[in-house]
Each structure stands twice: as structure tokens, then as C-alpha cells.
One Martini backbone bead per residue (centre of mass of N, CA, C, O) as a GRO file, in nm:
protein
  143
    1MET     BB    1  -2.619  16.349  -6.409
    2ASP     BB    2  -2.568  16.292  -6.097
    3GLU     BB    3  -2.780  16.169  -5.865
    4THR     BB    4  -2.652  16.281  -5.605
    5LEU     BB    5  -2.650  16.578  -5.696
    6VAL     BB    6  -2.952  16.617  -5.741
    7LEU     BB    7  -3.037  16.542  -5.452
    8LEU     BB    8  -2.875  16.764  -5.318
    9LEU     BB    9  -3.018  17.005  -5.455
   10LEU     BB   10  -3.299  16.940  -5.354
   11GLY     BB   11  -3.223  16.942  -5.050
   12LEU     BB   12  -3.115  17.235  -5.042
   13TYR     BB   13  -3.383  17.366  -5.088
   14GLY     BB   14  -3.506  17.271  -4.821
   15TYR     BB   15  -3.303  17.417  -4.642
   16VAL     BB   16  -3.349  17.705  -4.746
   17ALA     BB   17  -3.651  17.709  -4.687
   18PHE     BB   18  -3.622  17.670  -4.386
   19ALA     BB   19  -3.452  17.925  -4.329
   20LEU     BB   20  -3.663  18.127  -4.455
   21VAL     BB   21  -3.894  18.062  -4.265
   22LEU     BB   22  -3.755  18.154  -4.010
   23HIS     BB   23  -3.701  18.444  -4.109
   24THR     BB   24  -3.996  18.519  -4.163
   25ALA     BB   25  -4.099  18.478  -3.874
   26LYS     BB   26  -3.917  18.690  -3.749
   27LYS     BB   27  -4.011  18.931  -3.917
   28THR     BB   28  -4.308  18.913  -3.834
   29LEU     BB   29  -4.261  18.949  -3.528
   30LEU     BB   30  -4.116  19.242  -3.597
   31GLY     BB   31  -4.295  19.380  -3.840
   32LYS     BB   32  -4.176  19.265  -4.106
   33SER     BB   33  -4.091  19.222  -4.433
   34PHE     BB   34  -4.085  18.948  -4.684
   35PHE     BB   35  -4.044  18.790  -5.000
   36TRP     BB   36  -4.075  18.472  -4.977
   37PRO     BB   37  -4.381  18.385  -4.972
   38GLU     BB   38  -4.441  18.468  -5.271
   39THR     BB   39  -4.207  18.312  -5.412
   40ARG     BB   40  -4.246  18.020  -5.301
   41ARG     BB   41  -4.497  17.925  -5.450
   42TYR     BB   42  -4.334  17.893  -5.723
   43THR     BB   43  -4.083  17.727  -5.643
   44ASP     BB   44  -4.236  17.481  -5.531
   45VAL     BB   45  -4.360  17.392  -5.795
   46VAL     BB   46  -4.103  17.344  -5.954
   47ILE     BB   47  -3.953  17.153  -5.755
   48GLY     BB   48  -4.184  16.950  -5.727
   49LEU     BB   49  -4.194  16.864  -6.026
   50VAL     BB   50  -3.901  16.781  -6.054
   51SER     BB   51  -3.910  16.564  -5.835
   52LEU     BB   52  -4.128  16.388  -5.959
   53LEU     BB   53  -3.985  16.337  -6.227
   54TYR     BB   54  -3.710  16.233  -6.106
   55SER     BB   55  -3.819  15.985  -5.944
   56THR     BB   56  -3.828  15.798  -6.206
   57ARG     BB   57  -3.485  15.792  -6.213
   58VAL     BB   58  -3.434  15.663  -5.956
   59SER     BB   59  -3.271  15.375  -5.851
   60GLN     BB   60  -3.368  15.379  -5.565
   61SER     BB   61  -3.659  15.306  -5.409
   62ASP     BB   62  -3.641  15.483  -5.153
   63LEU     BB   63  -3.553  15.749  -5.300
   64ARG     BB   64  -3.792  15.760  -5.491
   65PHE     BB   65  -4.007  15.795  -5.271
   66ILE     BB   66  -3.886  16.047  -5.133
   67THR     BB   67  -3.888  16.230  -5.385
   68ALA     BB   68  -4.193  16.220  -5.428
   69LEU     BB   69  -4.276  16.329  -5.149
   70TYR     BB   70  -4.126  16.594  -5.175
   71GLY     BB   71  -4.287  16.700  -5.415
   72LEU     BB   72  -4.567  16.685  -5.278
   73SER     BB   73  -4.499  16.874  -5.045
   74LEU     BB   74  -4.439  17.126  -5.218
   75LEU     BB   75  -4.712  17.136  -5.359
   76ALA     BB   76  -4.878  17.167  -5.102
   77ASN     BB   77  -4.741  17.429  -5.010
   78SER     BB   78  -4.835  17.598  -5.266
   79LEU     BB   79  -5.160  17.542  -5.189
   80ARG     BB   80  -5.230  17.681  -4.922
   81GLY     BB   81  -5.361  17.945  -5.022
   82PRO     BB   82  -5.570  17.854  -5.247
   83LEU     BB   83  -5.716  17.651  -5.028
   84GLY     BB   84  -5.751  17.785  -4.742
   85VAL     BB   85  -5.620  17.652  -4.478
   86GLY     BB   86  -5.672  17.872  -4.250
   87LYS     BB   87  -6.003  17.789  -4.254
   88TRP     BB   88  -5.973  17.534  -4.134
   89ASN     BB   89  -5.981  17.303  -3.930
   90VAL     BB   90  -5.755  17.198  -3.709
   91GLY     BB   91  -5.710  16.903  -3.803
   92ALA     BB   92  -5.677  16.956  -4.109
   93ARG     BB   93  -5.451  17.165  -4.085
   94LYS     BB   94  -5.242  16.984  -3.944
   95ALA     BB   95  -5.229  16.762  -4.157
   96PHE     BB   96  -5.140  16.945  -4.388
   97ASN     BB   97  -4.881  17.059  -4.251
   98TYR     BB   98  -4.733  16.791  -4.227
   99LEU     BB   99  -4.717  16.744  -4.528
  100ALA     BB  100  -4.601  17.026  -4.624
  101ASN     BB  101  -4.342  17.003  -4.403
  102SER     BB  102  -4.184  16.733  -4.487
  103TYR     BB  103  -3.948  16.851  -4.657
  104ILE     BB  104  -3.744  16.883  -4.430
  105VAL     BB  105  -3.688  16.582  -4.371
  106LEU     BB  106  -3.651  16.485  -4.669
  107SER     BB  107  -3.393  16.653  -4.728
  108LEU     BB  108  -3.205  16.481  -4.560
  109PHE     BB  109  -3.230  16.222  -4.736
  110LEU     BB  110  -3.126  16.357  -5.002
  111MET     BB  111  -2.836  16.449  -4.883
  112ALA     BB  112  -2.694  16.197  -4.758
  113PRO     BB  113  -2.534  16.061  -4.993
  114ALA     BB  114  -2.346  16.307  -5.047
  115VAL     BB  115  -2.226  16.338  -4.767
  116LYS     BB  116  -2.104  16.056  -4.753
  117LYS     BB  117  -1.929  16.082  -5.013
  118LEU     BB  118  -1.768  16.350  -4.931
  119THR     BB  119  -1.689  16.265  -4.609
  120GLY     BB  120  -1.749  15.966  -4.467
  121VAL     BB  121  -1.979  16.055  -4.291
  122GLU     BB  122  -2.237  16.055  -4.111
  123PRO     BB  123  -2.501  16.253  -4.193
  124VAL     BB  124  -2.620  16.311  -3.909
  125LEU     BB  125  -2.355  16.462  -3.802
  126ILE     BB  126  -2.426  16.709  -4.005
  127LEU     BB  127  -2.735  16.775  -4.056
  128ILE     BB  128  -2.855  16.820  -3.777
  129PRO     BB  129  -2.665  17.054  -3.689
  130LEU     BB  130  -2.740  17.235  -3.925
  131PHE     BB  131  -3.040  17.273  -3.858
  132LEU     BB  132  -3.009  17.356  -3.558
  133GLY     BB  133  -2.812  17.590  -3.612
  134THR     BB  134  -3.004  17.756  -3.783
  135TYR     BB  135  -3.215  17.794  -3.570
  136TYR     BB  136  -3.027  17.938  -3.368
  137VAL     BB  137  -2.935  18.175  -3.546
  138VAL     BB  138  -3.221  18.292  -3.593
  139TRP     BB  139  -3.340  18.241  -3.269
  140GLY     BB  140  -3.117  18.312  -3.042
  141TRP     BB  141  -3.238  18.592  -2.929
  142ARG     BB  142  -3.490  18.417  -2.774
  143ARG     BB  143  -3.404  18.357  -2.450
   0.00000   0.00000   0.00000
């Protein structure tokens, strides 16, 4: 399978996870439940392990490093509940959350080569509006 396609698929998981986190937060604010938080713990482990394993096969050293960090970020995210991060002091909790949520930014880097290859346009011109647009679509009602 083409490396660019695999990185795109891994990055798309990060984008979908980002969108579903926004949706979950909105549902929680409205007092409704949503299936994603329970399911996500398991999917993050799987995608995190796949990313870590696949990072050993990535040809470019910078993308190899980003793919490994992406996998570690997803694994950290899946351990948030079992580690009881919510009970940690504020500084430790914030540091952990920065690490665990870095998958969002790293997914941009993973998708960039495929976006560039498919469109010929700088990936930033497509991916940043995509993420910001998703945020606006989910939270736009809160003006």
C-alpha cells in the first residue's frame, strides 16, 4: 500500500476524532449522551499501535518521527481514564492533556503529503480551513 495513502488514513482518523470530540463536548453541554468517549478508548489504542508500528516503515525521517508521536499521543489519550488524569494536580493534568491532544495537530502533518499530491495546492490552504470549518459547524450555534 502506498505510504502517502496510509498516512492520509491515519491522519483522517485524527480529523474524525477531533470532530467527534467537538460533537461530544456539545452533547455533554446540552445534557445528552454520546457513544464516542467509551468507544474511543479502544480505537485510540488500535490506531496508536498501528501508527507506532507503521512509523518504522515510513521512508522520510521527519514523517517517521511525526507518525511515532501521533501513535504515542493516541495511546496517551486512551490511558487518560485508567490513569485517573482528572485527579492529578493542574500542572500535571495540563501537561498530559497537551501530549494526549497533540494528535490533532500531528494529523495535519500526516495528511499533508496526500493533500499536496492529490490537489497540487499547499496543504495548509485546505487543512486549516477544514479543521476550523469543522469547529465552526459544530459550535457555530454558540455565538
